[in-house]
Amino acid sequence: MSEIFTCMMIDPYFCILAVLQFLSWIGFGVTTICGIHKVLFDRKDECYE
């Protein structure tokens, strides 16, 4: 945690951009996983029928 505070003191704009990029990567990862999950479950449902 101390590294984040130090980063904010040195360059707050850079830290904000880094956090936004980190959040965007998390969002992208979750979306991708949900998409793959949906495809796999849809295929399983078709197999059971």
PDB file of C-alpha atoms in Angstrom:
ATOM      1  CA  MET A   1       0.000   0.000   0.000  1.00  0.00           C
ATOM      2  CA  SER A   2       2.865   2.394   0.765  1.00  0.00           C
ATOM      3  CA  GLU A   3       4.028   2.136  -2.863  1.00  0.00           C
ATOM      4  CA  ILE A   4       0.644   3.394  -4.092  1.00  0.00           C
ATOM      5  CA  PHE A   5       0.724   6.411  -1.754  1.00  0.00           C
ATOM      6  CA  THR A   6       4.310   7.196  -2.788  1.00  0.00           C
ATOM      7  CA  CYS A   7       3.274   6.981  -6.440  1.00  0.00           C
ATOM      8  CA  MET A   8       0.339   9.342  -5.837  1.00  0.00           C
ATOM      9  CA  MET A   9       2.623  11.885  -4.136  1.00  0.00           C
ATOM     10  CA  ILE A  10       5.170  11.761  -6.969  1.00  0.00           C
ATOM     11  CA  ASP A  11       2.787  11.706  -9.945  1.00  0.00           C
ATOM     12  CA  PRO A  12      -0.966  11.561  -9.182  1.00  0.00           C
ATOM     13  CA  TYR A  13      -1.977  11.661 -12.864  1.00  0.00           C
ATOM     14  CA  PHE A  14       0.197   8.649 -13.709  1.00  0.00           C
ATOM     15  CA  CYS A  15      -1.244   6.735 -10.746  1.00  0.00           C
ATOM     16  CA  ILE A  16      -4.823   7.527 -11.821  1.00  0.00           C
ATOM     17  CA  LEU A  17      -4.079   6.339 -15.373  1.00  0.00           C
ATOM     18  CA  ALA A  18      -2.496   3.147 -14.016  1.00  0.00           C
ATOM     19  CA  VAL A  19      -5.566   2.425 -11.859  1.00  0.00           C
ATOM     20  CA  LEU A  20      -7.940   3.089 -14.775  1.00  0.00           C
ATOM     21  CA  GLN A  21      -5.924   0.784 -17.044  1.00  0.00           C
ATOM     22  CA  PHE A  22      -5.896  -1.899 -14.316  1.00  0.00           C
ATOM     23  CA  LEU A  23      -9.689  -1.643 -13.938  1.00  0.00           C
ATOM     24  CA  SER A  24     -10.181  -1.789 -17.718  1.00  0.00           C
ATOM     25  CA  TRP A  25      -8.052  -4.965 -17.880  1.00  0.00           C
ATOM     26  CA  ILE A  26     -10.152  -6.523 -15.080  1.00  0.00           C
ATOM     27  CA  GLY A  27     -13.353  -5.598 -16.938  1.00  0.00           C
ATOM     28  CA  PHE A  28     -11.985  -7.057 -20.171  1.00  0.00           C
ATOM     29  CA  GLY A  29     -10.957 -10.280 -18.392  1.00  0.00           C
ATOM     30  CA  VAL A  30     -14.339 -10.703 -16.688  1.00  0.00           C
ATOM     31  CA  THR A  31     -16.179 -10.063 -19.968  1.00  0.00           C
ATOM     32  CA  THR A  32     -14.012 -12.610 -21.784  1.00  0.00           C
ATOM     33  CA  ILE A  33     -14.471 -15.257 -19.064  1.00  0.00           C
ATOM     34  CA  CYS A  34     -18.250 -14.693 -18.996  1.00  0.00           C
ATOM     35  CA  GLY A  35     -18.379 -14.973 -22.794  1.00  0.00           C
ATOM     36  CA  ILE A  36     -16.426 -18.248 -22.828  1.00  0.00           C
ATOM     37  CA  HIS A  37     -18.503 -19.556 -19.896  1.00  0.00           C
ATOM     38  CA  LYS A  38     -21.742 -18.766 -21.748  1.00  0.00           C
ATOM     39  CA  VAL A  39     -20.554 -20.513 -24.919  1.00  0.00           C
ATOM     40  CA  LEU A  40     -19.465 -23.624 -22.981  1.00  0.00           C
ATOM     41  CA  PHE A  41     -22.720 -23.830 -21.010  1.00  0.00           C
ATOM     42  CA  ASP A  42     -24.798 -23.285 -24.172  1.00  0.00           C
ATOM     43  CA  ARG A  43     -22.965 -26.163 -25.853  1.00  0.00           C
ATOM     44  CA  LYS A  44     -23.508 -28.419 -22.817  1.00  0.00           C
ATOM     45  CA  ASP A  45     -27.236 -27.618 -22.846  1.00  0.00           C
ATOM     46  CA  GLU A  46     -27.411 -28.581 -26.529  1.00  0.00           C
ATOM     47  CA  CYS A  47     -25.611 -31.859 -25.805  1.00  0.00           C
ATOM     48  CA  TYR A  48     -28.041 -32.781 -23.014  1.00  0.00           C
ATOM     49  CA  GLU A  49     -31.011 -32.215 -25.317  1.00  0.00           C
TER      50      GLU A  49
END
